[in-house]
Amino acid sequence: MRSDVTLRPLDRALLMALLRTAVEDADPAEVMPPVPGPGGWTPGRRAAFVRFHESRSLAAEPVESTFAVVVGERVVGAARLCPLGTAAGAVEAGVWIGRSHRGRGVGGAVVRGLLERARGSGFDTLFLRTTPDNTAVRALAAGIGVELVQEGDAATAWVDLTAEAR
Ligand SMILES: CC(C)(COP(=O)(O)OP(=O)(O)OC[C@H]1O[C@@H](n2cnc3c(N)ncnc32)[C@H](O)[C@@H]1OP(=O)(O)O)[C@@H](O)C(=O)NCCC(=O)NCCS
């Protein structure tokens, strides 16, 4: 288990570092909702990435908590916890890691960090959702002892945070 991975609550400076990491080391589709127009990291898409995080987690009334994933002093990705309005006590987790840092245990450390933070914030259930073909997320879920199941066009898991510490 990696001990050099930390989750830092997003602020303006971290958001700019996160944008650089996203542009250099990830595809837009992996890190933000779709934006119409030509593909790639166009100026419009970079601005939309910043607006997305400003509106979701840096707003006066944030809808989710976003964290920069930091390895050593380097921002390598992002993670989030978004309370689910539809299920009391439940929070949805999300994560992306820059391509050049994948497959080295960073995602696994992030999931454990999110579990701890969700539990510490009083949530009793963590919700995971991905596309059915996302084998990396399937492996991340298996790492904390849960199995994704097909739910409509997604693969999901509800993790009981009140059970024995995972
Ligand atoms: C999903 C993601 C966050 C995983 O991060 P990571 O740092 O590569 O994860 P880890 O290195 O901790 O690997 C976790 C497990 O996934 C497996 N894995 C990693 N990449 C994989 C791949 N491309 N295919 C299959 N398995 C993979 C690892 O072998 C490991 O399994 P193990 O615990 O059995 O050894 C990363 O691949 C990513 O950012 N993908 C793009 C965005 C995305 O899909 N986010 C999730 C949206 S819900």
Coordinates of C-alpha atoms and ligand atoms in Angstrom, one line a residue:
M1 CA 0.0 0.0 0.0
R2 CA 1.5 3.3 -1.1
S3 CA 2.1 5.8 1.7
D4 CA 3.2 8.8 -0.5
V5 CA -0.3 9.5 -1.9
T6 CA -2.2 12.3 -0.3
L7 CA -5.6 13.9 -1.0
R8 CA -5.6 17.7 -0.7
P9 CA -8.8 19.6 -0.8
L10 CA -9.0 21.5 -4.0
D11 CA -8.2 25.3 -4.0
R12 CA -7.4 27.7 -6.8
A13 CA -3.7 26.9 -6.9
L14 CA -4.3 23.2 -6.9
L15 CA -7.0 23.6 -9.6
M16 CA -4.4 25.3 -11.9
A17 CA -1.9 22.4 -11.2
L18 CA -4.7 19.9 -11.9
L19 CA -5.5 21.6 -15.2
R20 CA -1.8 21.2 -16.2
T21 CA -1.8 17.5 -15.3
A22 CA -5.1 16.9 -17.1
V23 CA -3.8 18.6 -20.3
E24 CA -0.4 16.9 -20.2
D25 CA -1.5 13.5 -19.0
A26 CA -5.1 12.6 -19.6
D27 CA -7.9 12.7 -22.3
P28 CA -10.7 15.2 -21.7
A29 CA -13.2 12.4 -21.7
E30 CA -11.5 10.8 -18.8
V31 CA -11.6 13.8 -16.5
M32 CA -14.6 16.0 -17.4
P33 CA -18.1 15.9 -18.8
P34 CA -18.4 16.2 -22.6
V35 CA -18.1 19.6 -24.2
P36 CA -19.3 20.1 -27.8
G37 CA -16.7 21.1 -30.5
P38 CA -13.4 19.8 -31.8
G39 CA -11.6 17.2 -29.8
G40 CA -8.6 17.6 -27.5
W41 CA -7.6 20.2 -25.0
T42 CA -8.9 23.3 -26.9
P43 CA -8.9 26.6 -25.1
G44 CA -12.7 26.2 -24.7
R45 CA -12.3 22.8 -23.1
R46 CA -9.6 24.0 -20.7
A47 CA -11.8 26.9 -19.6
A48 CA -14.7 24.4 -19.2
F49 CA -12.6 22.2 -17.0
V50 CA -11.8 25.1 -14.7
R51 CA -15.5 26.3 -14.7
F52 CA -16.6 22.7 -13.9
H53 CA -14.5 22.5 -10.8
E54 CA -15.2 26.1 -9.7
S55 CA -18.9 25.5 -9.9
R56 CA -18.9 22.1 -8.3
S57 CA -16.4 22.3 -5.5
L58 CA -15.1 25.9 -5.1
A59 CA -18.5 27.6 -5.1
A60 CA -20.0 29.2 -2.0
E61 CA -22.3 26.2 -1.7
P62 CA -20.3 23.3 -3.1
V63 CA -22.1 20.2 -4.5
E64 CA -19.1 17.9 -4.0
S65 CA -15.7 17.8 -2.4
T66 CA -12.8 17.5 -4.8
F67 CA -9.3 16.6 -3.9
A68 CA -6.0 16.9 -5.8
V69 CA -4.2 13.6 -5.7
V70 CA -0.7 14.4 -4.8
V71 CA 2.3 12.1 -5.0
G72 CA 5.3 13.6 -3.2
E73 CA 4.6 17.2 -4.2
R74 CA 3.2 16.5 -7.7
V75 CA -0.5 16.7 -8.6
V76 CA -1.2 13.5 -10.5
G77 CA -5.0 13.4 -10.6
A78 CA -8.2 14.2 -8.9
A79 CA -10.7 12.5 -6.6
R80 CA -14.2 13.5 -5.5
L81 CA -16.9 12.7 -3.0
C82 CA -20.4 13.8 -4.0
P83 CA -23.3 13.3 -1.6
L84 CA -26.2 11.6 -3.3
G85 CA -29.4 13.5 -2.9
T86 CA -31.3 10.4 -3.8
A87 CA -30.0 8.2 -1.0
A88 CA -29.5 9.5 2.5
G89 CA -26.1 8.8 4.0
A90 CA -24.6 7.8 0.6
V91 CA -21.8 9.6 -1.2
E92 CA -20.5 8.9 -4.7
A93 CA -16.8 8.5 -5.2
G94 CA -14.8 9.3 -8.4
V95 CA -11.2 9.3 -9.3
W96 CA -8.9 9.9 -12.3
I97 CA -5.1 9.5 -12.4
G98 CA -2.8 10.8 -15.1
R99 CA -1.8 8.2 -17.7
S100 CA 1.9 8.2 -16.7
H101 CA 1.1 7.4 -13.1
R102 CA -1.5 4.6 -13.7
G103 CA -0.9 1.0 -12.8
R104 CA 1.4 1.8 -9.8
G105 CA -1.1 1.6 -6.9
V106 CA -2.0 5.3 -6.8
G107 CA -5.7 4.6 -7.6
G108 CA -5.8 2.0 -4.9
A109 CA -4.4 4.4 -2.3
V110 CA -6.9 7.0 -3.4
V111 CA -9.9 4.7 -3.0
R112 CA -8.8 3.9 0.6
G113 CA -8.3 7.6 1.3
L114 CA -11.8 8.3 0.0
L115 CA -13.3 5.5 2.1
E116 CA -11.6 7.1 5.2
R117 CA -12.8 10.6 4.4
A118 CA -16.4 9.5 3.6
R119 CA -16.5 7.5 6.9
G120 CA -15.0 10.4 8.8
S121 CA -17.7 12.8 7.3
G122 CA -20.4 10.5 8.7
F123 CA -21.5 8.8 5.4
D124 CA -22.6 5.2 5.8
T125 CA -22.5 4.1 2.1
L126 CA -20.0 4.8 -0.7
F127 CA -21.3 4.5 -4.2
L128 CA -19.1 3.6 -7.2
R129 CA -20.2 3.9 -10.8
T130 CA -18.3 3.3 -14.0
T131 CA -18.8 1.9 -17.5
P132 CA -19.1 -1.9 -17.7
D133 CA -15.8 -2.1 -19.7
N134 CA -13.7 -0.3 -17.0
T135 CA -11.6 -3.1 -15.8
A136 CA -9.3 -0.8 -13.7
V137 CA -12.2 0.4 -11.6
R138 CA -13.4 -3.2 -11.3
A139 CA -10.0 -4.1 -9.9
L140 CA -10.1 -1.1 -7.6
A141 CA -13.4 -2.2 -6.2
A142 CA -12.2 -5.8 -5.8
G143 CA -9.2 -4.3 -3.8
I144 CA -11.7 -3.2 -1.2
G145 CA -13.7 -6.4 -1.3
V146 CA -16.7 -5.3 -3.4
E147 CA -17.9 -6.4 -6.8
L148 CA -19.4 -4.1 -9.4
V149 CA -22.8 -5.2 -10.7
Q150 CA -24.5 -4.2 -13.9
E151 CA -27.1 -1.5 -13.3
G152 CA -28.7 -0.3 -16.5
D153 CA -25.9 0.8 -18.8
A154 CA -23.4 1.2 -15.9
A155 CA -21.5 -1.0 -13.5
T156 CA -22.1 0.0 -9.9
A157 CA -21.3 -1.0 -6.3
W158 CA -22.7 0.2 -2.9
V159 CA -20.0 -0.1 -0.2
D160 CA -21.2 -0.4 3.4
L161 CA -18.9 2.0 5.4
T162 CA -20.3 0.8 8.7
A163 CA -19.0 -2.8 8.2
E164 CA -15.6 -3.8 9.5
A165 CA -12.9 -1.3 8.3
R166 CA -12.0 -2.2 4.7
Ligands
LIG1 C1 -9.2 3.9 -12.8 C2 -7.9 4.5 -12.4 C3 -8.2 5.7 -11.5 C4 -7.1 3.5 -11.7 O1 -5.9 4.1 -11.2 P1 -4.5 3.4 -11.1 O2 -3.6 4.3 -10.3 O3 -4.1 2.9 -12.4 O4 -4.9 2.2 -10.1 P2 -3.9 1.1 -9.4 O5 -2.5 1.2 -10.0 O6 -4.0 1.3 -8.0 O7 -4.5 -0.3 -9.9 C5 -5.7 -0.8 -9.3 C6 -6.0 -2.1 -9.9 O8 -6.4 -1.9 -11.2 C7 -5.6 -2.7 -12.1 N1 -5.5 -1.9 -13.3 C8 -5.0 -0.7 -13.5 N2 -5.1 -0.3 -14.7 C9 -5.7 -1.3 -15.4 C10 -6.1 -1.5 -16.8 N3 -5.9 -0.5 -17.7 N4 -6.7 -2.6 -17.1 C11 -6.9 -3.6 -16.2 N5 -6.6 -3.5 -14.8 C12 -6.0 -2.3 -14.5 C13 -4.3 -2.9 -11.4 O9 -3.6 -4.0 -11.8 C14 -4.8 -3.0 -10.0 O10 -5.3 -4.3 -9.7 P3 -4.7 -5.2 -8.5 O11 -5.1 -4.4 -7.3 O12 -5.5 -6.5 -8.7 O13 -3.3 -5.3 -8.8 C15 -7.1 5.0 -13.7 O14 -7.0 3.9 -14.6 C16 -7.8 6.1 -14.4 O15 -7.6 7.3 -14.1 N6 -8.5 5.8 -15.5 C17 -9.2 6.8 -16.3 C18 -10.3 7.5 -15.6 C19 -11.3 6.5 -15.1 O16 -11.7 5.5 -15.7 N7 -11.8 6.8 -13.8 C20 -12.8 6.1 -13.2 C21 -14.1 6.6 -13.6 S1 -15.4 5.9 -12.5

